[in-house]
Coordinates of C-alpha atoms in Angstrom, one line a residue:
X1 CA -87.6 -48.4 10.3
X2 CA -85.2 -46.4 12.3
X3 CA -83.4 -43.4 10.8
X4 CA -81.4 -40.7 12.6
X5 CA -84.3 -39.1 13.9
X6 CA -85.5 -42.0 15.4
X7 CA -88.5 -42.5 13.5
X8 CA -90.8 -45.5 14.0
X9 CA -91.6 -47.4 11.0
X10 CA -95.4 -49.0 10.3
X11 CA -95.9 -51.7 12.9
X12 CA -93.8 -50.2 15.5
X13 CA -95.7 -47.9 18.2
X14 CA -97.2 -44.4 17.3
X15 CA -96.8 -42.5 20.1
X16 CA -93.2 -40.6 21.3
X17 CA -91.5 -43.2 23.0
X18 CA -92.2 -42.0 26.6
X19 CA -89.2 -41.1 28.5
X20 CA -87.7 -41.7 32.3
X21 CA -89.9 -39.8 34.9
X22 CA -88.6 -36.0 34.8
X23 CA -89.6 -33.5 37.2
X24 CA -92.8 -31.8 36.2
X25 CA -92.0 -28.8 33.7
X26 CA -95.3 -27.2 34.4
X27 CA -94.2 -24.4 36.9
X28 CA -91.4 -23.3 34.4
X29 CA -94.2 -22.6 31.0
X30 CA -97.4 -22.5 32.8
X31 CA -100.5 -22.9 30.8
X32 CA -102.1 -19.8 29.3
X33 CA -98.4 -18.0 29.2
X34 CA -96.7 -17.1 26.3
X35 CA -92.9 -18.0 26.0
X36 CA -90.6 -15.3 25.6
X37 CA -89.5 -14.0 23.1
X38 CA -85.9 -13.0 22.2
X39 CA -84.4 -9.6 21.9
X40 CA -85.1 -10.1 18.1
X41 CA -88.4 -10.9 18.3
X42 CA -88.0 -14.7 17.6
X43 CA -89.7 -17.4 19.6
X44 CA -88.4 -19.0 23.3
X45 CA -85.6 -20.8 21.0
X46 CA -83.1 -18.2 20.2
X47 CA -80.7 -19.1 17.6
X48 CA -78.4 -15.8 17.4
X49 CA -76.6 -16.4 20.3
X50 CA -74.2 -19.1 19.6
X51 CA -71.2 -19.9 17.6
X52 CA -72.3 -21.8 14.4
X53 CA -72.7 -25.6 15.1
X54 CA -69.8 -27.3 13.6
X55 CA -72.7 -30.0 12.9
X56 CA -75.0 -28.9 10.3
X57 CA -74.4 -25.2 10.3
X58 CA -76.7 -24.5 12.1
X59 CA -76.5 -23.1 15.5
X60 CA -76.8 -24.6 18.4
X61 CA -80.3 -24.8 20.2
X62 CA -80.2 -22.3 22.9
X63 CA -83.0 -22.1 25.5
X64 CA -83.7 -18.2 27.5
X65 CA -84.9 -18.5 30.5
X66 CA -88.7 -18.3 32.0
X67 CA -91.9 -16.4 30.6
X68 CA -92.2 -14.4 34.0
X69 CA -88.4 -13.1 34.7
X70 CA -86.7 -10.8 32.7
X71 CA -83.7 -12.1 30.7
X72 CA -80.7 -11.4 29.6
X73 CA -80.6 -13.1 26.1
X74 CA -78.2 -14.8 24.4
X75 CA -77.3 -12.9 21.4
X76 CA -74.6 -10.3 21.9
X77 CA -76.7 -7.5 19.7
X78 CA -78.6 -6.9 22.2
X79 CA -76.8 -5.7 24.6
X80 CA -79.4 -4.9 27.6
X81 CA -81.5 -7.0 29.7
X82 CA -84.7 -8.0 27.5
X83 CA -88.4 -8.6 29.5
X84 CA -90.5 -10.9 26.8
X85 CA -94.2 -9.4 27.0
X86 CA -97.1 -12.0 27.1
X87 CA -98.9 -12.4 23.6
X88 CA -102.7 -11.7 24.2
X89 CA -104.1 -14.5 22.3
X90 CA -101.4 -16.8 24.3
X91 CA -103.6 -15.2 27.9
X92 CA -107.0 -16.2 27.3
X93 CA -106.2 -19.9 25.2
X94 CA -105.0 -22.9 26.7
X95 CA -102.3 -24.4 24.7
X96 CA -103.5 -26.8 21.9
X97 CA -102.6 -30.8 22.5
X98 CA -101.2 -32.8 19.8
X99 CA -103.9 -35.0 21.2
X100 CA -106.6 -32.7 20.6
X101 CA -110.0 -34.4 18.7
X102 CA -109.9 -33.3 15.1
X103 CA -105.8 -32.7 14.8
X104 CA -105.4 -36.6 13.5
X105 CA -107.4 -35.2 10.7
X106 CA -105.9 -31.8 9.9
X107 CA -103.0 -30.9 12.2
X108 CA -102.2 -28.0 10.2
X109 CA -104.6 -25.6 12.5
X110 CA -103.0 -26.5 15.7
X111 CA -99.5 -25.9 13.8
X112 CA -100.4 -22.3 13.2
X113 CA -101.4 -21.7 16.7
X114 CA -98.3 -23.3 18.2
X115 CA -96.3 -21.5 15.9
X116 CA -97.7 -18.2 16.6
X117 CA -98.7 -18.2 19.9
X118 CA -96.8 -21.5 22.0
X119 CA -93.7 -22.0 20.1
X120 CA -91.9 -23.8 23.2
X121 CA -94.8 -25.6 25.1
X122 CA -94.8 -28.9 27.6
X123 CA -97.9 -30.9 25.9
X124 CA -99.1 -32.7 28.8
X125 CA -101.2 -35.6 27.2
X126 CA -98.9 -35.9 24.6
X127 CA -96.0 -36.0 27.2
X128 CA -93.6 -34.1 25.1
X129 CA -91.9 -30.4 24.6
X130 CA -93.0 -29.3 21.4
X131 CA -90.8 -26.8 18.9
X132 CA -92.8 -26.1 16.0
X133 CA -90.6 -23.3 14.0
X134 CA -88.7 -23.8 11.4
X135 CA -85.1 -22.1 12.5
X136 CA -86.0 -23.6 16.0
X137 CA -86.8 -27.3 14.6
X138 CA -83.6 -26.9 12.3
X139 CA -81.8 -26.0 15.2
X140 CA -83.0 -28.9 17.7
X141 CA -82.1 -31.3 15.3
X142 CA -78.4 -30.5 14.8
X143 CA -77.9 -29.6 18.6
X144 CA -75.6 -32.7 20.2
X145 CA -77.6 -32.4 23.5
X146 CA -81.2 -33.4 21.9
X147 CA -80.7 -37.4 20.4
X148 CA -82.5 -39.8 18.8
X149 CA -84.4 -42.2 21.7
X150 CA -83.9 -45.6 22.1
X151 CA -82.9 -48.3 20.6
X152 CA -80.4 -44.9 21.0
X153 CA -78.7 -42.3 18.8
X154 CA -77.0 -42.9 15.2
X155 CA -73.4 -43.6 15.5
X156 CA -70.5 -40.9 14.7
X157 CA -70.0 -41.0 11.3
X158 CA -66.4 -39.9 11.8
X159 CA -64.8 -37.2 9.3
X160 CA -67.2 -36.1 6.5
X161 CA -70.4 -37.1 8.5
X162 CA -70.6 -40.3 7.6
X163 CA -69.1 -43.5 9.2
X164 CA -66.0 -45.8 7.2
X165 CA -68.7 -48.0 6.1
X166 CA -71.2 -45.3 4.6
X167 CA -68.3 -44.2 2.4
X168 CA -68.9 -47.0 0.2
X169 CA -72.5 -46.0 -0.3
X170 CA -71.1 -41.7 -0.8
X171 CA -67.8 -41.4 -1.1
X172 CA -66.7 -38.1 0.5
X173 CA -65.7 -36.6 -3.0
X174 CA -69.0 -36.7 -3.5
X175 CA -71.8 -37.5 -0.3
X176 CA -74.5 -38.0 -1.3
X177 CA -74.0 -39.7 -4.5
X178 CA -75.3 -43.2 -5.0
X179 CA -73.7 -45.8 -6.9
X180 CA -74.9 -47.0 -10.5
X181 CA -76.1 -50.3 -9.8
X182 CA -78.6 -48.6 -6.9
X183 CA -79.6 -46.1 -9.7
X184 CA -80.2 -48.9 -12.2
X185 CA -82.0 -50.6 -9.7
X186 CA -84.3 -48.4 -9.0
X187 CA -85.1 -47.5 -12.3
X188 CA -85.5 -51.4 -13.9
X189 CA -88.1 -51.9 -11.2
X190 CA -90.2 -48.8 -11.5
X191 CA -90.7 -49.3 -15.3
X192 CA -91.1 -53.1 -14.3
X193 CA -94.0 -52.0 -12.0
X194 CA -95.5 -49.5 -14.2
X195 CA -95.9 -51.7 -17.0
X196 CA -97.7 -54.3 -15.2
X197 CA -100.7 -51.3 -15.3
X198 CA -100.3 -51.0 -18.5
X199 CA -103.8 -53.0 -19.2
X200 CA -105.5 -51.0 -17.1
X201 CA -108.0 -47.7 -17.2
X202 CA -107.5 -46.7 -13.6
X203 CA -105.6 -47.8 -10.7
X204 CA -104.7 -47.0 -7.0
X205 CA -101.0 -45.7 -7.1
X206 CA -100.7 -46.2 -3.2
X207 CA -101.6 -49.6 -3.1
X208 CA -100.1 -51.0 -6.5
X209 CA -97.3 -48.5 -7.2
X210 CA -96.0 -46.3 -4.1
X211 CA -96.1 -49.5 -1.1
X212 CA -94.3 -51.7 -3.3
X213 CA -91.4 -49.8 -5.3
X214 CA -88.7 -48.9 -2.4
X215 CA -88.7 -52.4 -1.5
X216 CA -88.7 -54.0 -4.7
X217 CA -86.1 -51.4 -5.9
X218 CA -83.7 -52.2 -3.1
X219 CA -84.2 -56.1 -4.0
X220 CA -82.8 -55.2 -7.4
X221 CA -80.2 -53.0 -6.7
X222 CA -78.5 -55.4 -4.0
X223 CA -79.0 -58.4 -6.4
X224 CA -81.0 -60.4 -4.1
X225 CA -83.1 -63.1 -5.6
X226 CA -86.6 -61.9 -7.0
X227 CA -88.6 -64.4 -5.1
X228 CA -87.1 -63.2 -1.6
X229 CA -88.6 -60.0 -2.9
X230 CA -92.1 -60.5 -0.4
X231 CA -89.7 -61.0 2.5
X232 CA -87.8 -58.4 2.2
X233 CA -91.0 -56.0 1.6
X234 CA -92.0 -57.5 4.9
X235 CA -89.2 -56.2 6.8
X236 CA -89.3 -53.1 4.8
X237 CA -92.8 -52.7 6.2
X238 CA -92.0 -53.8 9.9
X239 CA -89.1 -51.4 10.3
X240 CA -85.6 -51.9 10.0
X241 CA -82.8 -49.6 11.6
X242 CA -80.4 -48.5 9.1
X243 CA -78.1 -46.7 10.5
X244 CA -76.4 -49.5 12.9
X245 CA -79.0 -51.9 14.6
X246 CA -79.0 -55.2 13.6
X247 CA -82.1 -57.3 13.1
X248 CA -81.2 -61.4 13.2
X249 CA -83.0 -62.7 10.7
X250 CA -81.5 -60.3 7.9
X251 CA -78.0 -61.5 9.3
X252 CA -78.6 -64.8 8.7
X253 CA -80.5 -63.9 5.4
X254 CA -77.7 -61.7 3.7
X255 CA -74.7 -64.6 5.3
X256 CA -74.9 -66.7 2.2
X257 CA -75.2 -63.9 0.1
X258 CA -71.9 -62.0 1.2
X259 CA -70.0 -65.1 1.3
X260 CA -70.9 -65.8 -2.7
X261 CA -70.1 -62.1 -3.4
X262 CA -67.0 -62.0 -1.9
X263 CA -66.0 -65.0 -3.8
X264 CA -67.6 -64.1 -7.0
X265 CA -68.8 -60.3 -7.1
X266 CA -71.0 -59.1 -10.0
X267 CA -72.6 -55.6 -10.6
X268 CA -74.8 -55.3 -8.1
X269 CA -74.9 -53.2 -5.2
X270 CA -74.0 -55.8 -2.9
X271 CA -71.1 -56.5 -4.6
X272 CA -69.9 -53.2 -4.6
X273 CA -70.0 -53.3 -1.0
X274 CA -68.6 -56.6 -0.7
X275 CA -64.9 -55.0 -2.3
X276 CA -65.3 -51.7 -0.4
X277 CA -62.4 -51.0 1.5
X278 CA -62.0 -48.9 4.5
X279 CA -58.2 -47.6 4.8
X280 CA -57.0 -50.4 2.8
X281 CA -58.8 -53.2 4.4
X282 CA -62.3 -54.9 2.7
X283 CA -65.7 -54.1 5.1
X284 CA -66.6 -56.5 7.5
X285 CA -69.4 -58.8 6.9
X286 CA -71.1 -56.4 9.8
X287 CA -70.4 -53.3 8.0
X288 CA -71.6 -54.6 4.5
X289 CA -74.8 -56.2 6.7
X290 CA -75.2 -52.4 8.0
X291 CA -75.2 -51.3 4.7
X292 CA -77.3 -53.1 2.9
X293 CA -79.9 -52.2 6.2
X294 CA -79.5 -48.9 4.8
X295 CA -80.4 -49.3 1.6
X296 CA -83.7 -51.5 2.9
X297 CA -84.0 -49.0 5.8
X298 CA -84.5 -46.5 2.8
X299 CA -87.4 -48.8 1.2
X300 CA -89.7 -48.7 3.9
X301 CA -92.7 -47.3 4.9
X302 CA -91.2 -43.9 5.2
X303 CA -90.2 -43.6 1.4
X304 CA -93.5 -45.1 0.4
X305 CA -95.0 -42.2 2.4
X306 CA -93.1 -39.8 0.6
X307 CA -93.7 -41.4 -2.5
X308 CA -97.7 -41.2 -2.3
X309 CA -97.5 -37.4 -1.2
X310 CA -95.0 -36.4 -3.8
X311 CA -96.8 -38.2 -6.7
X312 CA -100.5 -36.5 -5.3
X313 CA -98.9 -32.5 -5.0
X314 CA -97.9 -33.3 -8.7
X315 CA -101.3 -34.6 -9.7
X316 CA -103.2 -32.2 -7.9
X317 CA -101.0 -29.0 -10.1
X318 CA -101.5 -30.5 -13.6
X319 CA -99.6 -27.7 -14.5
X320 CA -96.3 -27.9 -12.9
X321 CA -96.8 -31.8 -13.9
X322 CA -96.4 -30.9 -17.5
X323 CA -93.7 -29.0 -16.9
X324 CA -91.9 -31.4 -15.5
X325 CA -92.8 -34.2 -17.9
X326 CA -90.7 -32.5 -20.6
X327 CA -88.0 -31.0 -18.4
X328 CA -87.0 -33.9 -16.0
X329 CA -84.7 -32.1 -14.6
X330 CA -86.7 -30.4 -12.2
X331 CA -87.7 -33.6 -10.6
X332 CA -85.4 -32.9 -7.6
X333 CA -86.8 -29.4 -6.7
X334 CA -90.4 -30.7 -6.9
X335 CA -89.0 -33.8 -4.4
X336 CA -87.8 -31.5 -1.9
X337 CA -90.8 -29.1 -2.1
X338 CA -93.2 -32.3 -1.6
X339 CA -91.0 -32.7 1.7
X340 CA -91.5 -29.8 3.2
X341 CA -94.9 -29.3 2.1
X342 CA -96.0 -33.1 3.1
X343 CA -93.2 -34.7 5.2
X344 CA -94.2 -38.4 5.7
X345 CA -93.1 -38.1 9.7
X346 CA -94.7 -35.5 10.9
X347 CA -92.8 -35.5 14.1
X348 CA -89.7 -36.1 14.9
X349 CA -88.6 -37.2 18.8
X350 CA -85.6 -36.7 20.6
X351 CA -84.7 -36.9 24.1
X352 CA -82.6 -34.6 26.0
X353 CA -79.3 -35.4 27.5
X354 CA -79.0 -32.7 30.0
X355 CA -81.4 -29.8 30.6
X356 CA -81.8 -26.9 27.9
X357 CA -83.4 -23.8 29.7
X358 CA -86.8 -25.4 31.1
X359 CA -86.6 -29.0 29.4
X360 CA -85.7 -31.2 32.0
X361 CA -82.8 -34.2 31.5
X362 CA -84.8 -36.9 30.3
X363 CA -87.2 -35.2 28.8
X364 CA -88.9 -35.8 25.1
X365 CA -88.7 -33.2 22.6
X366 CA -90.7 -33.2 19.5
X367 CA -89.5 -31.4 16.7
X368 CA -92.7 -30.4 14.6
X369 CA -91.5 -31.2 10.8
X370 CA -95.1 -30.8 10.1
X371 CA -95.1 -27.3 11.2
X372 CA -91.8 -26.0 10.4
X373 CA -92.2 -26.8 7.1
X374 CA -95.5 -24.4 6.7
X375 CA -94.0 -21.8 8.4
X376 CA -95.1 -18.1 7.3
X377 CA -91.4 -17.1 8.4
X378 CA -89.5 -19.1 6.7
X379 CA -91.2 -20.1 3.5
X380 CA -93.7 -17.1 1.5
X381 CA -97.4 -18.5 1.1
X382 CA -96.2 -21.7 3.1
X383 CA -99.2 -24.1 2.0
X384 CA -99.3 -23.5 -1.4
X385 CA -97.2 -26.6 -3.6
X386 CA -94.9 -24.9 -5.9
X387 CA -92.5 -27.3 -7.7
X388 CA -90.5 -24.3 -8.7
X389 CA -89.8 -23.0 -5.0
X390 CA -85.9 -21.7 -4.7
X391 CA -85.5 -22.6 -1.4
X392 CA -87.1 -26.1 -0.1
X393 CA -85.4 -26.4 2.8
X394 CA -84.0 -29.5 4.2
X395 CA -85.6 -30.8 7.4
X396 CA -87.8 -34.0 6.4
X397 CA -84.7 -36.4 6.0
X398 CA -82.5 -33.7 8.2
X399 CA -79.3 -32.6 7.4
X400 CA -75.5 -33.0 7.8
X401 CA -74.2 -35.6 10.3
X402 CA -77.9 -35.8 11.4
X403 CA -79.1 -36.3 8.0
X404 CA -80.6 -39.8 7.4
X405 CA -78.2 -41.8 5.0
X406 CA -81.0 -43.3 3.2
X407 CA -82.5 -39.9 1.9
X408 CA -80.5 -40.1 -1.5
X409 CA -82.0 -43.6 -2.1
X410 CA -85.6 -42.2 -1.3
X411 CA -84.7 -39.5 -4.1
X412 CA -83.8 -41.3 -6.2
X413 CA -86.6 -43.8 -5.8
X414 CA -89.3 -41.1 -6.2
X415 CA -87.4 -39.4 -9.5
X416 CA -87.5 -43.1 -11.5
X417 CA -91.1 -43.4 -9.9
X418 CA -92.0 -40.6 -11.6
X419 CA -90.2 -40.7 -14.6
X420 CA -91.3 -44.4 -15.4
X421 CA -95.4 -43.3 -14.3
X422 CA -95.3 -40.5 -17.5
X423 CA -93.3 -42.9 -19.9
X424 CA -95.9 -45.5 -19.7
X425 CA -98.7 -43.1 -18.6
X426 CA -98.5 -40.3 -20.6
X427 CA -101.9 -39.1 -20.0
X428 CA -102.2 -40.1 -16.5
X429 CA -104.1 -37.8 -14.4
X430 CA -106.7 -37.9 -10.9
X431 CA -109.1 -39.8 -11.3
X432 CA -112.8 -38.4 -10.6
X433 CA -114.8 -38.4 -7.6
X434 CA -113.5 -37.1 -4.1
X435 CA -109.7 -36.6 -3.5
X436 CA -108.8 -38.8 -0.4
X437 CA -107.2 -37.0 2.0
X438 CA -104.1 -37.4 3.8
X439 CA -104.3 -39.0 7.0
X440 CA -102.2 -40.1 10.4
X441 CA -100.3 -37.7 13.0
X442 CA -96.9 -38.8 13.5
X443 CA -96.8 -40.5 10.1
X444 CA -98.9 -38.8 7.4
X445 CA -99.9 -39.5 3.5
X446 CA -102.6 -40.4 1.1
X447 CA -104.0 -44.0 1.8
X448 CA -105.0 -44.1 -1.6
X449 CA -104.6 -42.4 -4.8
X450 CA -106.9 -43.4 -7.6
X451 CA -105.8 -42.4 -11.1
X452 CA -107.0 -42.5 -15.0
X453 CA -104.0 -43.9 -17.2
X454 CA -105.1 -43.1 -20.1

């Protein structure tokens, strides 16, 4: 799957895409110097300095100049020429590689040090930039010059940051809002899936619950027929681009399907986008295609991610699970904490259009979701899971025009998830023995997650 940031789903490759040949940025950030700092005291990547970003917000990323010369920075309360000094710790240590044995593992360690010591470094082996804090990664993701690489960057979504087509999936009254037969959807199969359990003492969520309900959800919601269900969890699996590529084979699949729902519509999802009308005139067959790739965009391997981690912070915090079970409600914040405690992309790439202070044209940037979303800065005891957090943030599906389309489906998926796991398993908790850890770099979860059900 490909959302705006250009994530790959399972099956596709693992590493950053690599880029054209850029000039080496070595003599610009040599190893063992720190970046500079800005007049503030922030990292390399100062954010104070620029109008707000009419994207997100957010201000532009804007990149000061070398660790050696001294700069005049950006942001106008400063008002004299700033020299950054050299950290100590940033002297005597090589910069840490993405690459590095052990990070696959626990990447968490290597975050810390490029947060707090290399927070704008080249990683050779990796053959990327890296930005690991969080105003920094917030800001690299909203800044028009840093874009999704190939198979290229999401389309303008026009007024409201969404394209025509998207309206029909959140209206602008209300973006991010979800129509009911999606909802219902959702929420038929979960309790579906969780009462096939029902038998059973214990059970591996990941496997038998979390890999199987985006897809089977999205089946529902768009009305599709039940037994084309294991397709469509195949593509769901292999990746599918939902914010405008176009795979073949779901053409031709969804063809016969749009023509009887135009003819006869019914209550389902793809129905609803079948009478959609953009200024007056009904979708094109390529826009409804592009929506429904959405919604199956939404139920792969990245929501399933997301899924396992969300449902293992819970478990882990019996607590905060209790809570929860008899106020509902609160499902959201817990979501959005799981996010940026656990992202299920780790990293996020992009690839520079011009050059930004030492990153060359053509270069690959990876945004550190991973990191930014620990970071002491930003967020107060950042690796502790608290389901009650005020303030999430918002970087795992992004945000504004950048924002993936398919993050209020994945809410919405994990929320029924949930809700339909503590109906039918009212007493379900870890099971005993070791707690499986998460695992993978650029994607990351639980492989498994063994439970008691009752």
């Amino acid at each position: 799957m490909l959302c705006p940031h250009g994530l790959p789903g399972e099956g596709g490759p693992v590493a950053i895409p690599a880029g054209p040949p850029v000039a080496a940025p070595a003599p610009t950030l040599p190893v063992g110097s720190a970046p500079p700092l800005s007049a503030s005291g922030a990292p390399l990547l100062s954010v104070c300095g620029a109008a707000p970003s009419s994207v997100t917000g957010s201000p532009p990323l804007v990149l000061t100049g070398g660790p050696v010369t001294p700069l005049v920075p950006s942001c106008p309360l400063a008002g004299t020429p700033y020299v950054p000094p050299l950290r100590p710790s940033a002297r005597t240590r090589r910069p840490p590689s993405l690459l590095d044995p052990g990070t696959e593992r626990d990447p968490h360690p290597v975050y810390r040090t490029l947060r707090g010591s290399f927070p704008l470094v080249y990683d050779e082996p990796f053959g990327a930039w890296l930005i690991s804090g969080y105003a920094d990664v917030r800001a690299a993701l909203a800044d028009p010059r840093l874009v999704a690489p190939p198979p290229g960057p999401a389309p303008d979504r026009g007024e409201g940051g969404a394209p025509a087509a998207y309206r029909a999936l959140a209206p602008p009254e209300g973006e991010g809002r979800v129509p009911d037969a999606l909802a219902a959807g959702i929420e038929r199969t979960a309790h579906v899936l969780a009462r096939r359990l029902a038998s059973r003492r214990e059970a591996d969520l990941v496997a038998e619950f979390c890999q199987w309900l985006p897809a089977a959800a999205a089946v529902a919601a768009l009305g599709l027929p039940y037994e084309d269900a294991a397709r469509v969890h195949a593509w769901c699996r292999t990746g599918l681009d939902h914010v405008g590529g176009r795979r073949p084979g779901l053409d031709v699949f969804l063809r016969p399907h749009i023509v009887r729902r135009r003819a006869r519509p019914g209550g389902d999802l793809l129905s609803a986008f079948c009478v959609a009308t953009d200024d007056g005139e009904p979708l094109s067959d390529e826009a409804v295609t592009g929506l429904a790739a959405t919604v199956l965009g939404a139920a792969g391997d990245t929501t399933a991610r997301a899924l396992a981690s969300f449902l293992a912070n819970l478990l882990d915090h019996p607590g905060q699970l209790d809570l929860i079970r008899v106020r509902p409600e609160l499902t959201g914040g817990a979501w959005a904490e799981s996010l940026r405690r656990d992202p299920p992309v780790q990293i996020v790439p992009r690839r520079a259009l011009e050059p930004i202070g030492p990153i060359p044209e053509g270069a690959t940037v990876a945004c550190l979701i991973g990191a930014a979303g620990r970071d002491p800065a930003r967020f107060a005891d950042p690796d502790r899971y608290d389901a009650f957090r005020a303030d999430p943030g918002e970087l795992a599906y992004g945000s504004g025009r950048r924002s993936c389309l398919g993050a209020p489906l994945a809410r919405l998926t994990a929320e029924h998830g949930l809700r339909a796991l503590l109906t039918v398993f009212p007493e379900l908790r870890r099971a005993d023995g070791p707690r499986p850890r998460a695992e993978g770099l650029i994607s990351r979860s639980p492989r498994t997650l063994p439970v008691r059900l009752r």
